[in-house]
PDB file of C-alpha atoms in Angstrom:
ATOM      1  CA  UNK A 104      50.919  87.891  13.517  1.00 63.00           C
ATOM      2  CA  UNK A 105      49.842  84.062  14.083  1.00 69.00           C
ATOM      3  CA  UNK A 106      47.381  83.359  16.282  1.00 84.00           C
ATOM      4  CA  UNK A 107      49.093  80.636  18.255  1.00 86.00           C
ATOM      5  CA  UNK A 108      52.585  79.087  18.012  1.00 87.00           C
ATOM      6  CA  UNK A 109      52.764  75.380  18.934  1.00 93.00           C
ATOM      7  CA  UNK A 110      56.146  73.098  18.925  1.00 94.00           C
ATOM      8  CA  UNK A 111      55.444  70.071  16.585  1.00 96.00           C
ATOM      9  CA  UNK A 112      57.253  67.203  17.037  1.00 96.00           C
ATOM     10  CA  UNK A 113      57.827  64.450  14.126  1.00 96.00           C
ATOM     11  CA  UNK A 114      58.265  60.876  14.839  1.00 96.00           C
ATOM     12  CA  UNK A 115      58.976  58.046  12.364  1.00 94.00           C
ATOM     13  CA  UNK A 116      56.921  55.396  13.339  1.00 93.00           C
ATOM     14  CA  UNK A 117      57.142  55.728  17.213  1.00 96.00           C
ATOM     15  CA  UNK A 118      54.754  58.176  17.621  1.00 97.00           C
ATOM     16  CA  UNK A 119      52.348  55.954  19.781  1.00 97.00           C
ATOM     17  CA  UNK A 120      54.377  55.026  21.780  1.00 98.00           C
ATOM     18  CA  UNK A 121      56.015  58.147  22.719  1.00 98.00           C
ATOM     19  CA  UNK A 122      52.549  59.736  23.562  1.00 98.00           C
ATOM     20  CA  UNK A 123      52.105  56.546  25.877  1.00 98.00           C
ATOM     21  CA  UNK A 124      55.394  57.434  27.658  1.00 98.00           C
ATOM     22  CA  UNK A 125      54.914  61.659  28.129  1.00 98.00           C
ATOM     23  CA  UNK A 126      51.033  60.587  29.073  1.00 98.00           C
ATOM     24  CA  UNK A 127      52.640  57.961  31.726  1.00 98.00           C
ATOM     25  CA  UNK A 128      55.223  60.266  33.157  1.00 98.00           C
ATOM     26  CA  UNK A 129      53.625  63.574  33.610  1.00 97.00           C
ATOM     27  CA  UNK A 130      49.982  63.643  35.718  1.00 94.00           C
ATOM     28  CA  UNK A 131      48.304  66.478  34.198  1.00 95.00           C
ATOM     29  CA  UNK A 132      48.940  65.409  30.266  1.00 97.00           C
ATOM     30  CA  UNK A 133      46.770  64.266  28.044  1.00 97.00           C
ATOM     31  CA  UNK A 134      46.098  63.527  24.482  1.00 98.00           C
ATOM     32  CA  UNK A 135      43.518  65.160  22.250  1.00 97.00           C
ATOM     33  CA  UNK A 136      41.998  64.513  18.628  1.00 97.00           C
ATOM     34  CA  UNK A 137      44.243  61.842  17.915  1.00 97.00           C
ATOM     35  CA  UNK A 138      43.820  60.314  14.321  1.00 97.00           C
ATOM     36  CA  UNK A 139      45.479  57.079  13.058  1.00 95.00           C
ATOM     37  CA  UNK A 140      46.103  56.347   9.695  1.00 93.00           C
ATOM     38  CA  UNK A 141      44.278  54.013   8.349  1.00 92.00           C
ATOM     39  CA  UNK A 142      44.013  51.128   5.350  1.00 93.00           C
ATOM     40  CA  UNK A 143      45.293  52.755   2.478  1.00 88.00           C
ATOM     41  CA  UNK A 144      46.607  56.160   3.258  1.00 90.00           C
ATOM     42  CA  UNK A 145      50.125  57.798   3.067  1.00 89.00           C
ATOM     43  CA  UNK A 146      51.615  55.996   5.936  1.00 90.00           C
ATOM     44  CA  UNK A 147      51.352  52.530   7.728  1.00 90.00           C
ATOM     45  CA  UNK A 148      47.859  51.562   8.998  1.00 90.00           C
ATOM     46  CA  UNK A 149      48.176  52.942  12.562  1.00 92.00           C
ATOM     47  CA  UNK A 150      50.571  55.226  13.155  1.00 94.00           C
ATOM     48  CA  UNK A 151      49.555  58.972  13.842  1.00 97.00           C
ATOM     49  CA  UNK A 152      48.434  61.158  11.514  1.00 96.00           C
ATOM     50  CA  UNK A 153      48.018  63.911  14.000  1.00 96.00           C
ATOM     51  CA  UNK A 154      47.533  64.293  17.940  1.00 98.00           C
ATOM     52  CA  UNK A 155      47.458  67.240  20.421  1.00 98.00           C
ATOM     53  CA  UNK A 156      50.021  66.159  23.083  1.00 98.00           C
ATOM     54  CA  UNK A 157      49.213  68.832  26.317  1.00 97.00           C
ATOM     55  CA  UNK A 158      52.002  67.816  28.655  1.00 95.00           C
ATOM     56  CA  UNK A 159      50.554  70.266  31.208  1.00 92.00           C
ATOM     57  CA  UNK A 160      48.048  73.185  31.015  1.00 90.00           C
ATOM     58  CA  UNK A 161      49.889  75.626  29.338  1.00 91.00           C
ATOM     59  CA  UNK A 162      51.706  73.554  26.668  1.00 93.00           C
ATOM     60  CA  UNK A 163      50.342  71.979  24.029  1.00 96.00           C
ATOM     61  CA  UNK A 164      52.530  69.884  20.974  1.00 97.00           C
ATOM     62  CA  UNK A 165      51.488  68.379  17.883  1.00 97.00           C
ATOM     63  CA  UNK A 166      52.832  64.871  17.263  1.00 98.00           C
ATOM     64  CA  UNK A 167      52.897  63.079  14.153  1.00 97.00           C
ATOM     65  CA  UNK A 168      54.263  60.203  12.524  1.00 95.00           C
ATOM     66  CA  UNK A 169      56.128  61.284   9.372  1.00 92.00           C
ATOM     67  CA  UNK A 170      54.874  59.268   6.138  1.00 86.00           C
ATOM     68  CA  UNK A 171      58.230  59.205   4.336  1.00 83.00           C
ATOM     69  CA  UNK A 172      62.030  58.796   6.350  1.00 83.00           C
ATOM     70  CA  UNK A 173      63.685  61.374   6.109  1.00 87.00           C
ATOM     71  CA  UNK A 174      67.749  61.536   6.994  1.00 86.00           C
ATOM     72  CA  UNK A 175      66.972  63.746  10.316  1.00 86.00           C
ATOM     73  CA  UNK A 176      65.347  63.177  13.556  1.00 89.00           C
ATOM     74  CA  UNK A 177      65.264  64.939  16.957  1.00 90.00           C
ATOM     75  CA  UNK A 178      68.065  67.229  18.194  1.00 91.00           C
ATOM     76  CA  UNK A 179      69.042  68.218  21.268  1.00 92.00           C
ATOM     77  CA  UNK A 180      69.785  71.914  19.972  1.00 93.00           C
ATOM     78  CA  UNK A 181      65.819  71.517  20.225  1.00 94.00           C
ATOM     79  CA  UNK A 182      64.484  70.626  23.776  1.00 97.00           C
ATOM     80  CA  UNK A 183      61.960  70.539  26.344  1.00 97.00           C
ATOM     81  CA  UNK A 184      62.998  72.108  29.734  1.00 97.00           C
ATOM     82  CA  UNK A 185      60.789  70.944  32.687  1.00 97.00           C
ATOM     83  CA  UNK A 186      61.407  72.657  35.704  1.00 96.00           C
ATOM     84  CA  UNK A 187      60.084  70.109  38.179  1.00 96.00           C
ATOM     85  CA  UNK A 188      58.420  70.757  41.663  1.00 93.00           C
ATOM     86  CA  UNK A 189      60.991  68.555  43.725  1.00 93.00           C
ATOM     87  CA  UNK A 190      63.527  65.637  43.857  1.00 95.00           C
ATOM     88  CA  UNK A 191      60.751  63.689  44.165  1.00 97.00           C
ATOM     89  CA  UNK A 192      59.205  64.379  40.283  1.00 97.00           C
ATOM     90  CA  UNK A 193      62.730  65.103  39.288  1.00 98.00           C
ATOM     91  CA  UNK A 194      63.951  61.589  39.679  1.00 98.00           C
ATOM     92  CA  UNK A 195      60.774  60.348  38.128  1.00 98.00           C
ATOM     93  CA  UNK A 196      60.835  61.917  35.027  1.00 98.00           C
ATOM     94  CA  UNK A 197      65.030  61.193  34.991  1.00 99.00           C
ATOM     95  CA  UNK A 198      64.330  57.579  35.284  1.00 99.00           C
ATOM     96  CA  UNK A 199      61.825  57.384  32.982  1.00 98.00           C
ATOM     97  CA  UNK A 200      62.895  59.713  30.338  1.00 99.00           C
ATOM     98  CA  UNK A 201      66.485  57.959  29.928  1.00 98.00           C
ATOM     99  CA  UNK A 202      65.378  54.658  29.912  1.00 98.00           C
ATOM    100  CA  UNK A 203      66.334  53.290  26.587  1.00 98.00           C
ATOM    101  CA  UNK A 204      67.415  56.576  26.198  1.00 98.00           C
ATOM    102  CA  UNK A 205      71.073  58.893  26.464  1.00 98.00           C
ATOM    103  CA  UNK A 206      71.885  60.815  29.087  1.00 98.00           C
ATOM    104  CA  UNK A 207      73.934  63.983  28.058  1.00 98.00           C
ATOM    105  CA  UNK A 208      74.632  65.232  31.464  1.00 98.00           C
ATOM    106  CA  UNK A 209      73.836  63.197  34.382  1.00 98.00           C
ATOM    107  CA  UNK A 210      71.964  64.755  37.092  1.00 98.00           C
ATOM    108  CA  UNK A 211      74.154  67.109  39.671  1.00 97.00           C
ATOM    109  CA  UNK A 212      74.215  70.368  41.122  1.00 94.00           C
ATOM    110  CA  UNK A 213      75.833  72.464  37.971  1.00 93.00           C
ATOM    111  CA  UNK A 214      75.403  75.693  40.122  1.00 91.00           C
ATOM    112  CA  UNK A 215      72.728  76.932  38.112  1.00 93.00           C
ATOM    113  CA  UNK A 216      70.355  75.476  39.785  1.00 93.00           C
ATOM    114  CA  UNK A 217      69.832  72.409  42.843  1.00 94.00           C
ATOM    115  CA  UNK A 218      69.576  69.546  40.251  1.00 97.00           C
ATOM    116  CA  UNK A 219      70.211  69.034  36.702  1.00 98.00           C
ATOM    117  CA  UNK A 220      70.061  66.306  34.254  1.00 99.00           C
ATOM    118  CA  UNK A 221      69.777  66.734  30.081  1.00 98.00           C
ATOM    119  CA  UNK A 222      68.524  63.737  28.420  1.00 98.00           C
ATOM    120  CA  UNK A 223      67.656  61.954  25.110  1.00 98.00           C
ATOM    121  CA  UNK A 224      64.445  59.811  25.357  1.00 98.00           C
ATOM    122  CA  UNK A 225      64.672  56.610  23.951  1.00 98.00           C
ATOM    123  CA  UNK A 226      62.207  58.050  20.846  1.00 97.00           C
ATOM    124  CA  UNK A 227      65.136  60.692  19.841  1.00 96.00           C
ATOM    125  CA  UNK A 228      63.249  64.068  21.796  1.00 97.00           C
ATOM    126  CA  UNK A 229      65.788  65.879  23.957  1.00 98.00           C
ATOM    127  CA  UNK A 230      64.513  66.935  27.917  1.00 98.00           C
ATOM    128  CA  UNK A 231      66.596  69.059  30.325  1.00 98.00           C
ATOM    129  CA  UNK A 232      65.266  68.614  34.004  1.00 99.00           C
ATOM    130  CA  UNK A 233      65.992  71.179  36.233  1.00 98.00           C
ATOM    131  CA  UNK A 234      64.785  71.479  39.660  1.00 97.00           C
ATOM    132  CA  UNK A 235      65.294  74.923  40.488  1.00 93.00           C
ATOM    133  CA  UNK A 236      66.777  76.921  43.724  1.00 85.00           C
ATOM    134  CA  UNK A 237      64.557  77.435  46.389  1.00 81.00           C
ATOM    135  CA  UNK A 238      64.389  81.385  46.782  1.00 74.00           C
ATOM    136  CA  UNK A 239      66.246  82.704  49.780  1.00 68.00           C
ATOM    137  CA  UNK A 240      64.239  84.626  52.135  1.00 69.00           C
TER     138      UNK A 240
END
């Protein structure tokens, strides 16, 4: 049995950038051992050759820049689902997230929970924000 599992995600040349955007929108993330390509290597001077993306303290992704294109990208049968604390982070992460981005269902009550919204960043990675129904006591 493996040790840990951890969700990779592949970028083709945007991988900065994206790590600038998740580290921008959510408080607690962070990015550790990061390592750029450099002079010479498989792929451009620069882009990532590796990073450990914690978008809070329980989830941890590897990121990478892919060194050759490839015909696929993201897909949003593959997809982060953030269940957020309140309207307040909910329209947040909305607004930033689809910036640039597509929005596959706009945010509304879907009766599953109070608020919904699925979205395509503008990098290709797929996010469904839910804020969920308060318990009734």
């Amino acid at each position: 049995m493996p040790q840990t599992i951890t969700p990779a995600l592949m970028f083709q040349g945007q991988a900065t950038a994206a790590l600038a955007l998740y580290t921008s929108l959510f408080p607690l993330a962070r990015v550790e051992n990061l390592r750029l390509y450099g002079p010479g290597e498989i792929s451009p001077e620069g882009t990532v050759a590796g990073a450990e993306l914690h978008l809070t303290p329980e989830l941890r992704l590897r990121v990478s820049d892919s060194p050759p294109v490839h015909a696929f990208t993201f897909t949003p049968s593959t997809s982060l689902f953030v269940d957020c604390d309140g309207e307040s982070e909910f329209d947040s992460l909305y607004a930033g997230l689809s910036e640039g981005g597509e929005v596959l269902m706009p945010p509304a009550d879907y009766g599953f929970s109070a608020r919904f919204a699925w979205v395509n960043d503008r990098y290709g990675m797929s996010w469904q924000l839910n804020v969920p129904h308060q318990p009734t006591p």
